[in-house]
Amino acid sequence: MTNYVLIYRFADKNAEEEFQQKLIKDYPDHQLHVRHGIPYFGFASRQLPAVEDRVKAIIDEINVVTTDKDYVALYYIREEEPDKIMRSMILGPSDLSESDLTKISSVEHENLLNDLFDIEYMKLRFQHK
């Protein structure tokens, strides 16, 4: 299993809430942190392409007309480059997420990503029972 972190914003707050609820349903072993209004959704899953496809499907399922202010960014670390955080833009251009991230220091952003990458999400299931 690989850990992933999504950050996202939708102009329609109802769409953002529905997106988040579908993420929680699909990835029940997760951590959600909000910093400076930016949600960080950490979870574990298998292959990157499957995660990208599923997140795109969730966006389609919420049936919202996306705007030029909406974005979904997926962060991950490749096994062969463990010190390099990668980002895949699922929705919207990268400048939208980068603009949002000016609200948070780069150190705080990287620390939060690393903290979420370090969690053993499968163990969360057993800790909450």
Coordinates of N, CA and C in Angstrom, one line a residue:
M1 N 0.8 -1.2 0.0 CA 0.0 0.0 0.0 C 0.9 1.2 0.0
T2 N 0.4 2.2 -0.7 CA 1.1 3.5 -0.8 C 0.2 4.6 -0.1
N3 N 0.8 5.5 0.5 CA 0.1 6.6 1.1 C 0.0 7.8 0.1
Y4 N -1.2 8.4 0.1 CA -1.5 9.6 -0.7 C -2.1 10.7 0.1
V5 N -2.0 11.9 -0.4 CA -2.6 13.0 0.2 C -3.3 13.8 -0.9
L6 N -4.6 14.1 -0.7 CA -5.3 15.0 -1.6 C -5.5 16.4 -0.9
I7 N -5.3 17.4 -1.7 CA -5.8 18.8 -1.2 C -6.7 19.2 -2.3
Y8 N -7.7 20.0 -2.0 CA -8.7 20.3 -2.9 C -9.5 21.5 -2.5
R9 N -10.1 22.1 -3.5 CA -11.1 23.3 -3.3 C -12.1 23.3 -4.4
F10 N -13.3 23.5 -4.1 CA -14.4 23.7 -5.0 C -15.1 25.0 -4.7
A11 N -15.4 25.8 -5.7 CA -16.1 27.0 -5.5 C -17.5 26.7 -4.8
D12 N -18.1 25.6 -5.2 CA -19.4 25.2 -4.6 C -19.1 24.4 -3.4
K13 N -19.4 25.0 -2.2 CA -19.0 24.3 -0.9 C -19.8 23.0 -0.8
N14 N -21.0 22.9 -1.3 CA -21.8 21.7 -1.2 C -21.1 20.6 -2.0
A15 N -20.6 20.9 -3.2 CA -19.8 20.0 -4.0 C -18.6 19.5 -3.3
E16 N -17.9 20.5 -2.6 CA -16.7 20.1 -1.8 C -17.1 19.1 -0.7
E17 N -18.2 19.4 0.0 CA -18.6 18.5 1.1 C -19.0 17.1 0.5
E18 N -19.7 17.1 -0.6 CA -20.0 15.8 -1.2 C -18.8 15.0 -1.7
F19 N -17.8 15.7 -2.3 CA -16.6 15.1 -2.7 C -15.9 14.5 -1.5
Q20 N -15.8 15.2 -0.4 CA -15.2 14.8 0.8 C -15.9 13.5 1.4
Q21 N -17.2 13.6 1.4 CA -18.0 12.4 1.9 C -17.7 11.2 1.1
K22 N -17.6 11.3 -0.2 CA -17.4 10.2 -1.1 C -16.0 9.7 -0.9
L23 N -15.0 10.6 -0.6 CA -13.6 10.1 -0.3 C -13.6 9.3 1.0
I24 N -14.4 9.8 2.0 CA -14.4 9.1 3.3 C -15.1 7.7 3.1
K25 N -16.1 7.6 2.3 CA -16.7 6.3 2.0 C -15.8 5.3 1.3
D26 N -15.0 5.9 0.3 CA -14.1 5.0 -0.5 C -12.8 4.7 0.3
Y27 N -12.4 5.6 1.2 CA -11.2 5.4 1.9 C -11.4 5.6 3.4
P28 N -12.1 4.7 4.1 CA -12.5 4.9 5.5 C -11.3 5.0 6.4
D29 N -10.2 4.4 6.1 CA -9.0 4.5 6.9 C -8.2 5.7 6.4
H30 N -8.5 6.9 7.0 CA -7.9 8.1 6.5 C -7.7 9.1 7.7
Q31 N -7.0 10.2 7.4 CA -6.9 11.3 8.3 C -7.2 12.5 7.5
L32 N -8.0 13.4 8.1 CA -8.4 14.7 7.5 C -7.9 15.8 8.4
H33 N -7.1 16.7 7.8 CA -6.6 17.9 8.6 C -7.0 19.1 7.7
V34 N -7.4 20.2 8.3 CA -7.6 21.4 7.6 C -6.7 22.5 8.2
R35 N -5.9 23.0 7.3 CA -5.0 24.1 7.7 C -5.2 25.3 6.8
H36 N -5.5 26.4 7.4 CA -5.8 27.7 6.7 C -6.9 27.5 5.6
G37 N -7.9 26.7 6.0 CA -9.0 26.5 5.1 C -8.7 25.4 4.0
I38 N -7.5 24.8 4.0 CA -7.1 23.8 3.0 C -7.3 22.4 3.6
P39 N -8.2 21.6 3.0 CA -8.3 20.2 3.5 C -7.1 19.4 3.0
Y40 N -6.5 18.6 3.9 CA -5.5 17.6 3.5 C -6.1 16.2 3.9
F41 N -6.4 15.4 2.9 CA -7.0 14.1 3.1 C -6.0 13.0 2.8
G42 N -5.5 12.4 3.9 CA -4.5 11.4 3.8 C -5.1 10.0 3.8
F43 N -4.6 9.1 3.0 CA -5.2 7.7 2.9 C -4.1 6.8 2.2
A44 N -4.4 5.5 2.3 CA -3.5 4.5 1.6 C -4.4 3.8 0.6
S45 N -3.7 3.5 -0.5 CA -4.3 2.7 -1.6 C -3.2 2.0 -2.3
R46 N -3.6 1.3 -3.4 CA -2.6 0.5 -4.1 C -1.9 1.4 -5.2
Q47 N -2.2 1.2 -6.4 CA -1.5 1.9 -7.5 C -2.0 3.3 -7.8
L48 N -1.0 4.1 -8.2 CA -1.3 5.5 -8.5 C -2.4 5.7 -9.6
P49 N -2.3 4.9 -10.7 CA -3.3 5.1 -11.7 C -4.8 4.8 -11.2
A50 N -4.9 3.8 -10.4 CA -6.2 3.4 -9.8 C -6.7 4.5 -8.9
V51 N -5.8 5.2 -8.2 CA -6.3 6.3 -7.3 C -6.7 7.5 -8.1
E52 N -5.9 7.8 -9.2 CA -6.2 8.9 -10.0 C -7.6 8.6 -10.7
D53 N -7.8 7.4 -11.2 CA -9.1 7.1 -11.9 C -10.2 7.2 -10.9
R54 N -10.1 6.7 -9.7 CA -11.1 6.7 -8.7 C -11.5 8.2 -8.3
V55 N -10.5 9.0 -8.1 CA -10.7 10.4 -7.7 C -11.5 11.1 -8.9
K56 N -11.0 10.9 -10.1 CA -11.7 11.4 -11.3 C -13.2 11.0 -11.3
A57 N -13.4 9.7 -11.0 CA -14.8 9.1 -11.0 C -15.6 9.8 -9.9
I58 N -15.0 10.1 -8.8 CA -15.8 10.8 -7.7 C -16.2 12.2 -8.1
I59 N -15.2 12.8 -8.8 CA -15.6 14.2 -9.3 C -16.7 14.1 -10.3
D60 N -16.7 13.1 -11.2 CA -17.9 12.9 -12.1 C -19.2 12.6 -11.3
E61 N -19.0 11.8 -10.3 CA -20.2 11.4 -9.5 C -20.9 12.5 -8.8
I62 N -20.1 13.5 -8.4 CA -20.8 14.6 -7.6 C -21.6 15.5 -8.5
N63 N -21.4 15.3 -9.8 CA -22.3 15.9 -10.8 C -22.4 17.4 -10.6
V64 N -21.2 18.1 -10.5 CA -21.1 19.5 -10.4 C -20.4 20.1 -11.6
V65 N -20.9 21.2 -12.0 CA -20.1 21.9 -13.1 C -18.9 22.6 -12.5
T66 N -17.8 22.1 -12.8 CA -16.5 22.6 -12.2 C -16.2 24.0 -12.8
T67 N -15.6 24.8 -12.0 CA -15.3 26.2 -12.4 C -13.8 26.3 -12.5
D68 N -13.3 27.4 -13.0 CA -11.9 27.6 -13.1 C -11.2 27.9 -11.8
K69 N -12.0 27.8 -10.7 CA -11.4 28.0 -9.4 C -11.3 26.7 -8.6
D70 N -11.8 25.6 -9.2 CA -11.7 24.3 -8.6 C -10.4 23.5 -8.9
Y71 N -10.0 22.8 -7.9 CA -8.8 22.0 -8.1 C -8.8 20.8 -7.2
V72 N -8.1 19.7 -7.6 CA -7.8 18.6 -6.8 C -6.4 18.2 -7.1
A73 N -5.5 18.2 -6.1 CA -4.1 17.8 -6.2 C -3.9 16.6 -5.4
L74 N -3.2 15.6 -6.0 CA -2.8 14.4 -5.4 C -1.3 14.3 -5.2
Y75 N -0.9 14.2 -3.9 CA 0.5 14.1 -3.5 C 0.8 12.7 -3.2
Y76 N 2.1 12.3 -3.5 CA 2.5 10.9 -3.3 C 4.0 10.9 -3.3
I77 N 4.6 9.8 -2.9 CA 6.0 9.6 -2.9 C 6.3 8.3 -3.6
R78 N 7.2 8.3 -4.6 CA 7.6 7.1 -5.3 C 8.6 6.3 -4.5
E79 N 8.4 5.0 -4.5 CA 9.3 4.1 -3.8 C 10.8 4.4 -4.2
E80 N 11.0 4.6 -5.5 CA 12.4 4.8 -6.0 C 13.0 6.2 -5.7
E81 N 12.1 7.1 -5.2 CA 12.6 8.5 -4.9 C 11.9 8.9 -3.5
P82 N 12.3 8.2 -2.4 CA 11.6 8.4 -1.2 C 11.7 9.8 -0.6
D83 N 12.6 10.7 -1.1 CA 12.8 12.0 -0.5 C 12.1 13.1 -1.3
K84 N 11.4 12.7 -2.4 CA 10.8 13.6 -3.3 C 9.3 13.5 -3.3
I85 N 8.6 14.5 -2.9 CA 7.1 14.5 -2.9 C 6.7 14.9 -4.3
M86 N 5.8 14.1 -4.9 CA 5.3 14.3 -6.3 C 3.9 14.8 -6.2
R87 N 3.5 15.5 -7.2 CA 2.1 16.0 -7.3 C 1.5 15.7 -8.6
S88 N 0.3 15.2 -8.6 CA -0.5 15.0 -9.8 C -1.8 15.9 -9.7
M89 N -2.0 16.8 -10.7 CA -3.2 17.6 -10.7 C -4.3 16.7 -11.4
I90 N -5.3 16.4 -10.5 CA -6.5 15.6 -11.0 C -7.5 16.5 -11.7
L91 N -7.6 17.7 -11.1 CA -8.5 18.7 -11.6 C -7.9 20.1 -11.5
G92 N -8.0 20.9 -12.5 CA -7.5 22.3 -12.5 C -6.0 22.4 -12.7
P93 N -5.6 23.6 -13.0 CA -4.1 23.8 -13.2 C -3.4 23.9 -11.9
S94 N -2.1 23.7 -11.9 CA -1.3 23.7 -10.7 C -1.2 25.0 -10.0
D95 N -1.4 26.1 -10.8 CA -1.3 27.4 -10.2 C -2.4 27.7 -9.2
L96 N -3.5 27.0 -9.3 CA -4.6 27.1 -8.3 C -4.2 26.6 -7.0
S97 N -3.7 25.4 -6.9 CA -3.2 24.8 -5.7 C -2.1 25.7 -5.1
E98 N -1.2 26.1 -6.0 CA 0.0 26.9 -5.5 C -0.5 28.2 -4.9
S99 N -1.5 28.8 -5.5 CA -2.0 30.1 -5.0 C -2.7 29.8 -3.6
D100 N -3.4 28.8 -3.5 CA -4.0 28.4 -2.2 C -2.9 28.2 -1.1
L101 N -1.9 27.6 -1.5 CA -0.8 27.2 -0.6 C 0.0 28.4 -0.1
T102 N -0.2 29.6 -0.7 CA 0.5 30.8 -0.2 C -0.1 31.1 1.2
K103 N -1.2 30.6 1.5 CA -1.8 30.9 2.9 C -1.1 30.1 4.0
I104 N -0.3 29.1 3.6 CA 0.4 28.3 4.6 C 1.9 28.3 4.3
S105 N 2.7 28.3 5.3 CA 4.1 28.3 5.0 C 4.5 27.0 4.3
S106 N 5.6 27.0 3.5 CA 6.0 25.8 2.8 C 6.5 24.8 3.7
V107 N 7.1 25.2 4.9 CA 7.5 24.2 5.9 C 6.3 23.5 6.5
E108 N 5.3 24.3 6.9 CA 4.1 23.7 7.5 C 3.4 22.7 6.5
H109 N 3.4 23.1 5.2 CA 2.8 22.3 4.2 C 3.5 21.0 4.0
E110 N 4.9 21.1 3.9 CA 5.7 19.8 3.8 C 5.6 19.0 5.0
N111 N 5.6 19.6 6.2 CA 5.6 18.8 7.4 C 4.2 18.1 7.5
L112 N 3.1 18.7 7.1 CA 1.8 18.1 7.2 C 1.8 16.9 6.2
L113 N 2.3 17.2 5.0 CA 2.3 16.1 4.0 C 3.1 14.9 4.5
N114 N 4.3 15.2 5.1 CA 5.2 14.1 5.6 C 4.5 13.4 6.7
D115 N 3.8 14.1 7.6 CA 3.1 13.5 8.7 C 2.1 12.5 8.2
L116 N 1.3 13.0 7.2 CA 0.3 12.1 6.6 C 0.9 10.9 5.8
F117 N 2.0 11.1 5.2 CA 2.7 10.0 4.5 C 3.2 8.9 5.5
D118 N 3.5 9.4 6.7 CA 4.1 8.4 7.7 C 3.0 7.6 8.5
I119 N 1.8 7.9 8.3 CA 0.7 7.2 9.0 C 0.5 5.8 8.4
E120 N 0.3 4.8 9.3 CA -0.1 3.4 8.8 C -1.6 3.4 8.8
Y121 N -2.2 3.7 7.7 CA -3.7 3.9 7.7 C -4.4 2.6 8.0
M122 N -3.9 1.5 7.6 CA -4.6 0.2 7.8 C -4.7 -0.1 9.3
K123 N -3.8 0.4 10.1 CA -3.8 0.2 11.6 C -4.9 1.1 12.2
L124 N -5.3 2.2 11.5 CA -6.3 3.1 12.1 C -7.6 2.3 12.3
R125 N -7.9 1.4 11.4 CA -9.2 0.6 11.4 C -9.3 -0.1 12.7
F126 N -8.2 -0.6 13.2 CA -8.2 -1.4 14.4 C -8.1 -0.6 15.7
Q127 N -7.6 0.6 15.6 CA -7.5 1.5 16.7 C -8.8 2.1 17.1
H128 N -9.7 2.2 16.1 CA -11.0 2.9 16.4 C -12.1 1.9 16.8
K129 N -11.8 0.6 16.8 CA -12.8 -0.4 17.2 C -12.7 -0.7 18.6

